[in-house]
PDB file of C-alpha atoms in Angstrom:
ATOM      1  CA  MET K  18     -17.001 -17.120  -3.612  1.00 92.00           C
ATOM      2  CA  VAL K  19     -16.216 -14.073  -1.068  1.00 96.00           C
ATOM      3  CA  ARG K  20     -15.295 -10.361  -2.823  1.00 97.00           C
ATOM      4  CA  VAL K  21     -13.199  -8.493   0.570  1.00 98.00           C
ATOM      5  CA  GLY K  22     -11.641  -4.990   0.173  1.00 98.00           C
ATOM      6  CA  ILE K  23      -8.891  -4.604   2.511  1.00 98.00           C
ATOM      7  CA  SER K  24      -8.011  -0.415   3.531  1.00 97.00           C
ATOM      8  CA  VAL K  25      -4.563   0.242   3.898  1.00 97.00           C
ATOM      9  CA  GLU K  26      -2.395   2.502   4.805  1.00 92.00           C
ATOM     10  CA  GLY K  27      -0.297   3.234   1.903  1.00 92.00           C
ATOM     11  CA  THR K  28       1.421   1.476  -1.655  1.00 94.00           C
ATOM     12  CA  THR K  29       3.632  -0.670   0.724  1.00 94.00           C
ATOM     13  CA  GLU K  30       0.630  -2.489   2.357  1.00 95.00           C
ATOM     14  CA  GLU K  31      -0.962  -2.021  -0.975  1.00 97.00           C
ATOM     15  CA  ARG K  32       2.185  -4.216  -2.503  1.00 97.00           C
ATOM     16  CA  PHE K  33       1.984  -6.402  -0.018  1.00 97.00           C
ATOM     17  CA  ILE K  34      -1.817  -7.415   0.047  1.00 98.00           C
ATOM     18  CA  LYS K  35      -1.587  -7.866  -3.839  1.00 97.00           C
ATOM     19  CA  SER K  36       1.887 -10.111  -3.822  1.00 96.00           C
ATOM     20  CA  CYS K  37       1.770 -12.492  -0.760  1.00 97.00           C
ATOM     21  CA  LEU K  38      -2.037 -12.572   0.277  1.00 98.00           C
ATOM     22  CA  THR K  39      -4.275 -12.155  -2.558  1.00 98.00           C
ATOM     23  CA  PRO K  40      -3.006 -15.020  -4.149  1.00 97.00           C
ATOM     24  CA  HIS K  41      -2.697 -17.586  -1.144  1.00 98.00           C
ATOM     25  CA  LEU K  42      -6.476 -16.316  -0.704  1.00 98.00           C
ATOM     26  CA  ALA K  43      -8.096 -16.587  -3.791  1.00 98.00           C
ATOM     27  CA  GLN K  44      -6.858 -20.334  -3.970  1.00 97.00           C
ATOM     28  CA  LYS K  45     -10.232 -20.887  -1.007  1.00 97.00           C
ATOM     29  CA  ASN K  46     -12.138 -18.883  -3.204  1.00 98.00           C
ATOM     30  CA  ILE K  47     -11.862 -15.417  -1.007  1.00 98.00           C
ATOM     31  CA  PHE K  48     -10.435 -12.253  -3.648  1.00 98.00           C
ATOM     32  CA  VAL K  49      -9.001  -9.238  -2.183  1.00 98.00           C
ATOM     33  CA  THR K  50      -8.689  -6.320  -3.252  1.00 98.00           C
ATOM     34  CA  ALA K  51      -6.245  -3.243  -1.726  1.00 98.00           C
ATOM     35  CA  VAL K  52      -7.292  -0.018  -1.559  1.00 97.00           C
ATOM     36  CA  SER K  53      -4.730   2.421  -0.612  1.00 95.00           C
ATOM     37  CA  MET K  54      -5.949   5.303   1.870  1.00 92.00           C
ATOM     38  CA  GLY K  55      -2.497   7.020   1.378  1.00 89.00           C
ATOM     39  CA  GLY K  56      -1.104   7.782   4.709  1.00 86.00           C
ATOM     40  CA  ASN K  57      -2.628   9.951   7.638  1.00 89.00           C
ATOM     41  CA  VAL K  58      -4.651   7.330   8.833  1.00 91.00           C
ATOM     42  CA  SER K  59      -6.931   8.241  11.728  1.00 90.00           C
ATOM     43  CA  ILE K  60     -11.115   7.064  12.854  1.00 91.00           C
ATOM     44  CA  ASP K  61     -12.355  10.077  11.069  1.00 90.00           C
ATOM     45  CA  ARG K  62     -11.032   8.970   7.563  1.00 93.00           C
ATOM     46  CA  ILE K  63     -11.079   5.418   8.002  1.00 93.00           C
ATOM     47  CA  ARG K  64     -15.043   6.028   9.263  1.00 92.00           C
ATOM     48  CA  HIS K  65     -15.224   7.704   5.489  1.00 92.00           C
ATOM     49  CA  GLU K  66     -13.196   5.449   3.657  1.00 93.00           C
ATOM     50  CA  LEU K  67     -15.299   2.146   5.297  1.00 94.00           C
ATOM     51  CA  ASN K  68     -18.782   3.799   4.611  1.00 91.00           C
ATOM     52  CA  LYS K  69     -17.796   3.623   1.107  1.00 91.00           C
ATOM     53  CA  LEU K  70     -16.356   0.075   0.758  1.00 94.00           C
ATOM     54  CA  ILE K  71     -19.084  -1.716   2.649  1.00 92.00           C
ATOM     55  CA  TYR K  72     -21.303  -1.626  -0.569  1.00 92.00           C
ATOM     56  CA  ASN K  73     -18.945  -2.396  -3.140  1.00 94.00           C
ATOM     57  CA  PHE K  74     -17.918  -5.995  -1.216  1.00 96.00           C
ATOM     58  CA  GLU K  75     -19.214  -8.933   1.331  1.00 95.00           C
ATOM     59  CA  VAL K  76     -16.246  -8.505   3.550  1.00 96.00           C
ATOM     60  CA  VAL K  77     -14.323  -5.068   4.652  1.00 97.00           C
ATOM     61  CA  SER K  78     -10.816  -5.302   6.862  1.00 97.00           C
ATOM     62  CA  THR K  79      -8.446  -3.110   7.281  1.00 97.00           C
ATOM     63  CA  PHE K  80      -5.057  -3.242   7.357  1.00 97.00           C
ATOM     64  CA  TYR K  81      -3.054  -0.214   9.387  1.00 94.00           C
ATOM     65  CA  ASP K  82       0.113   0.303  11.204  1.00 90.00           C
ATOM     66  CA  PHE K  83      -0.531   1.206  15.057  1.00 89.00           C
ATOM     67  CA  TYR K  84       2.784   3.480  15.275  1.00 82.00           C
ATOM     68  CA  GLY K  85       1.620   5.668  12.488  1.00 77.00           C
ATOM     69  CA  PHE K  86      -2.668   5.499  13.656  1.00 80.00           C
ATOM     70  CA  LYS K  87      -3.448   9.738  14.272  1.00 77.00           C
ATOM     71  CA  ARG K  88      -4.873  11.010  17.334  1.00 74.00           C
ATOM     72  CA  LYS K  89      -4.927   7.837  18.877  1.00 74.00           C
ATOM     73  CA  GLN K  90      -6.479   8.274  22.051  1.00 76.00           C
ATOM     74  CA  ASP K  91      -4.100   8.321  25.560  1.00 80.00           C
ATOM     75  CA  GLY K  92      -3.890   4.195  26.781  1.00 84.00           C
ATOM     76  CA  GLU K  93      -4.913   3.707  23.216  1.00 86.00           C
ATOM     77  CA  THR K  94      -4.350  -0.225  22.534  1.00 91.00           C
ATOM     78  CA  LYS K  95      -4.642  -2.562  18.862  1.00 92.00           C
ATOM     79  CA  ASP K  96      -7.668  -4.007  20.772  1.00 94.00           C
ATOM     80  CA  SER K  97      -9.363  -0.448  21.824  1.00 93.00           C
ATOM     81  CA  LEU K  98      -8.290   1.310  18.278  1.00 93.00           C
ATOM     82  CA  GLU K  99     -10.118  -2.001  16.208  1.00 94.00           C
ATOM     83  CA  THR K 100     -13.179  -1.375  18.359  1.00 93.00           C
ATOM     84  CA  ARG K 101     -13.240   2.295  17.834  1.00 92.00           C
ATOM     85  CA  ILE K 102     -13.167   0.884  14.091  1.00 93.00           C
ATOM     86  CA  LEU K 103     -16.242  -1.243  14.535  1.00 91.00           C
ATOM     87  CA  GLU K 104     -18.014   1.505  16.088  1.00 91.00           C
ATOM     88  CA  SER K 105     -17.209   4.071  13.755  1.00 88.00           C
ATOM     89  CA  VAL K 106     -19.262   2.128  10.543  1.00 88.00           C
ATOM     90  CA  PRO K 107     -22.798   1.093  10.953  1.00 81.00           C
ATOM     91  CA  LYS K 108     -22.460  -2.373   9.131  1.00 78.00           C
ATOM     92  CA  ALA K 109     -20.181  -3.308  11.482  1.00 68.00           C
ATOM     93  CA  GLY K 110     -20.885  -6.916  10.984  1.00 79.00           C
ATOM     94  CA  LYS K 111     -19.320  -6.684   7.587  1.00 91.00           C
ATOM     95  CA  ILE K 112     -16.162  -5.356   9.137  1.00 94.00           C
ATOM     96  CA  ILE K 113     -12.741  -7.379  10.181  1.00 96.00           C
ATOM     97  CA  PRO K 114     -10.824  -4.149  11.561  1.00 96.00           C
ATOM     98  CA  TYR K 115      -6.805  -5.149  12.023  1.00 96.00           C
ATOM     99  CA  ILE K 116      -4.225  -3.294  13.532  1.00 95.00           C
ATOM    100  CA  GLN K 117      -0.161  -4.108  12.279  1.00 94.00           C
ATOM    101  CA  MET K 118       1.687  -4.208  15.452  1.00 92.00           C
ATOM    102  CA  HIS K 119       3.527  -1.707  15.703  1.00 87.00           C
ATOM    103  CA  GLU K 120       3.917  -1.578  11.391  1.00 90.00           C
ATOM    104  CA  PHE K 121       4.032  -3.459   8.853  1.00 93.00           C
ATOM    105  CA  GLU K 122       8.251  -3.688   8.597  1.00 93.00           C
ATOM    106  CA  GLY K 123       7.279  -5.356  12.057  1.00 94.00           C
ATOM    107  CA  LEU K 124       6.864  -8.815   9.890  1.00 96.00           C
ATOM    108  CA  LEU K 125      10.239  -8.061   8.116  1.00 96.00           C
ATOM    109  CA  PHE K 126      12.052  -9.118  11.183  1.00 95.00           C
ATOM    110  CA  SER K 127      10.430 -12.495  11.318  1.00 97.00           C
ATOM    111  CA  SER K 128      13.467 -13.294   9.209  1.00 98.00           C
ATOM    112  CA  PRO K 129      16.523 -11.472   9.936  1.00 96.00           C
ATOM    113  CA  SER K 130      18.483 -13.886   6.927  1.00 97.00           C
ATOM    114  CA  THR K 131      16.193 -12.788   4.376  1.00 97.00           C
ATOM    115  CA  ILE K 132      16.214  -9.082   5.193  1.00 95.00           C
ATOM    116  CA  ALA K 133      20.174  -9.453   4.451  1.00 95.00           C
ATOM    117  CA  THR K 134      19.476 -11.930   1.260  1.00 96.00           C
ATOM    118  CA  VAL K 135      17.357  -9.154  -0.184  1.00 94.00           C
ATOM    119  CA  LEU K 136      19.116  -6.019   0.578  1.00 93.00           C
ATOM    120  CA  GLN K 137      22.423  -7.986  -0.320  1.00 94.00           C
ATOM    121  CA  LEU K 138      24.361  -7.142   3.007  1.00 91.00           C
ATOM    122  CA  ASP K 139      25.511 -10.063   5.077  1.00 93.00           C
ATOM    123  CA  GLU K 140      26.126  -7.823   7.779  1.00 92.00           C
ATOM    124  CA  ILE K 141      22.252  -7.115   8.550  1.00 92.00           C
ATOM    125  CA  LYS K 142      21.243 -10.604   9.232  1.00 95.00           C
ATOM    126  CA  PRO K 143      23.149 -10.524  12.583  1.00 95.00           C
ATOM    127  CA  TRP K 144      21.766  -6.863  13.509  1.00 93.00           C
ATOM    128  CA  ALA K 145      18.305  -7.659  12.763  1.00 94.00           C
ATOM    129  CA  GLU K 146      18.521 -10.592  15.033  1.00 96.00           C
ATOM    130  CA  ASP K 147      19.467  -8.466  17.389  1.00 94.00           C
ATOM    131  CA  ILE K 148      17.117  -6.031  17.509  1.00 92.00           C
ATOM    132  CA  LEU K 149      14.644  -9.330  17.266  1.00 94.00           C
ATOM    133  CA  HIS K 150      16.373 -11.001  20.015  1.00 94.00           C
ATOM    134  CA  LYS K 151      15.834  -7.583  22.514  1.00 92.00           C
ATOM    135  CA  PHE K 152      12.006  -8.101  21.576  1.00 92.00           C
ATOM    136  CA  ASN K 153      12.019 -11.801  23.121  1.00 93.00           C
ATOM    137  CA  GLY K 154      12.147 -12.773  19.256  1.00 94.00           C
ATOM    138  CA  ASN K 155       8.532 -11.705  18.589  1.00 95.00           C
ATOM    139  CA  PRO K 156       8.487  -8.821  15.566  1.00 95.00           C
ATOM    140  CA  GLU K 157       5.314  -7.568  16.605  1.00 94.00           C
ATOM    141  CA  LEU K 158       7.040  -6.221  20.018  1.00 92.00           C
ATOM    142  CA  ILE K 159       9.279  -3.921  17.967  1.00 91.00           C
ATOM    143  CA  ASN K 160       8.653  -0.943  19.485  1.00 81.00           C
ATOM    144  CA  ASN K 161       6.463   2.004  18.613  1.00 58.00           C
ATOM    145  CA  SER K 162       8.799   4.820  19.009  1.00 68.00           C
ATOM    146  CA  SER K 163      10.132   7.018  16.600  1.00 72.00           C
ATOM    147  CA  GLN K 164      13.448   5.974  17.165  1.00 76.00           C
ATOM    148  CA  THR K 165      12.635   2.030  17.671  1.00 74.00           C
ATOM    149  CA  ALA K 166       9.994   1.541  14.770  1.00 79.00           C
ATOM    150  CA  PRO K 167      10.498  -1.081  12.796  1.00 81.00           C
ATOM    151  CA  SER K 168      11.041   1.247   9.419  1.00 79.00           C
ATOM    152  CA  LYS K 169      13.510   3.852  11.618  1.00 80.00           C
ATOM    153  CA  LEU K 170      15.493   0.387  12.530  1.00 82.00           C
ATOM    154  CA  LEU K 171      15.375  -0.294   9.006  1.00 83.00           C
ATOM    155  CA  ALA K 172      16.251   3.406   7.919  1.00 81.00           C
ATOM    156  CA  VAL K 173      19.797   2.760   8.310  1.00 80.00           C
ATOM    157  CA  THR K 174      19.823  -0.092   5.442  1.00 83.00           C
ATOM    158  CA  PRO K 175      19.520   0.629   1.977  1.00 82.00           C
ATOM    159  CA  TYR K 176      15.596  -0.627   2.432  1.00 79.00           C
ATOM    160  CA  ARG K 177      13.318   1.272   0.449  1.00 85.00           C
ATOM    161  CA  GLN K 178       9.851   0.753   1.817  1.00 80.00           C
ATOM    162  CA  THR K 179       7.503   0.518  -1.241  1.00 81.00           C
ATOM    163  CA  THR K 180      10.345  -1.907  -2.733  1.00 85.00           C
ATOM    164  CA  HIS K 181      12.053  -3.883  -0.404  1.00 91.00           C
ATOM    165  CA  GLY K 182       8.869  -4.524   1.785  1.00 90.00           C
ATOM    166  CA  PRO K 183       6.855  -6.816   0.013  1.00 94.00           C
ATOM    167  CA  ASN K 184       9.299  -8.065  -1.751  1.00 94.00           C
ATOM    168  CA  ILE K 185      11.196  -9.308   1.193  1.00 95.00           C
ATOM    169  CA  ALA K 186       7.553 -10.314   3.204  1.00 97.00           C
ATOM    170  CA  LYS K 187       7.408 -12.468  -0.255  1.00 97.00           C
ATOM    171  CA  GLU K 188      10.620 -14.327  -0.162  1.00 97.00           C
ATOM    172  CA  ILE K 189       9.888 -14.711   3.828  1.00 98.00           C
ATOM    173  CA  GLY K 190       6.571 -16.555   2.895  1.00 98.00           C
ATOM    174  CA  LEU K 191       3.258 -16.391   5.086  1.00 98.00           C
ATOM    175  CA  ASP K 192       3.766 -19.525   7.115  1.00 98.00           C
ATOM    176  CA  VAL K 193       7.054 -18.285   8.708  1.00 98.00           C
ATOM    177  CA  LEU K 194       5.137 -14.449   8.881  1.00 98.00           C
ATOM    178  CA  ARG K 195       2.129 -16.357  10.876  1.00 98.00           C
ATOM    179  CA  GLU K 196       4.894 -18.758  13.148  1.00 97.00           C
ATOM    180  CA  LYS K 197       6.345 -15.158  14.231  1.00 97.00           C
ATOM    181  CA  CYS K 198       3.742 -12.811  14.467  1.00 97.00           C
ATOM    182  CA  ARG K 199       0.605 -14.523  15.994  1.00 97.00           C
ATOM    183  CA  GLY K 200      -1.767 -10.958  15.476  1.00 97.00           C
ATOM    184  CA  PHE K 201      -1.219 -10.985  11.816  1.00 98.00           C
ATOM    185  CA  ASP K 202      -1.900 -15.475  11.768  1.00 98.00           C
ATOM    186  CA  ASP K 203      -5.010 -14.636  13.807  1.00 98.00           C
ATOM    187  CA  TRP K 204      -6.317 -11.942  11.429  1.00 98.00           C
ATOM    188  CA  LEU K 205      -5.383 -13.884   8.017  1.00 98.00           C
ATOM    189  CA  SER K 206      -7.329 -17.069   9.875  1.00 98.00           C
ATOM    190  CA  ARG K 207     -10.369 -14.756  10.230  1.00 97.00           C
ATOM    191  CA  LEU K 208     -10.183 -14.297   6.513  1.00 98.00           C
ATOM    192  CA  GLU K 209      -9.727 -18.043   5.680  1.00 98.00           C
ATOM    193  CA  ALA K 210     -12.050 -18.484   7.814  1.00 97.00           C
ATOM    194  CA  LEU K 211     -14.651 -16.198   5.104  1.00 96.00           C
ATOM    195  CA  ALA K 212     -14.117 -19.402   2.562  1.00 93.00           C
ATOM    196  CA  ALA K 213     -16.911 -21.632   5.192  1.00 78.00           C
TER     197      ALA K 213
END
């Protein structure tokens, strides 16, 4: 048995971890607890949060949006942020950092039809397919600008983040999320490897 604490950005990510990842990883004897930071994610806040969590879990991971990360350095990338997270905690060997590109809602574009089904609006499917097509079919490339961030795009629909987000992701299923979102798949594979 391995106990893993996952520090998440907010309520939406916390519900996603609880509804989608916790049951999946429990089958592998990996028991996950999501701990919300309540937004405003920065290296300083992460350092404080992870230094508390490392004493309560065998392994600690993160699930933060790249888009909403505060005080990024010029030219900051997903990899450089994950490295900075590792360097911010003395017991880095217990940490599996993960930054979701560009934000949680990007995962939902893995299945435009599921977005439409859950929101009960058929016209959303071609709209979401068009957005996905603009980013070469890769949900993790959906841009990080204030106009094209996935959550901003979904704001024109009846989408409600904490309710619909985790529900859409659960309906899509981990298999499709992993197939369409390679960064997410790599992270989940690292968590699954803890069972070995």
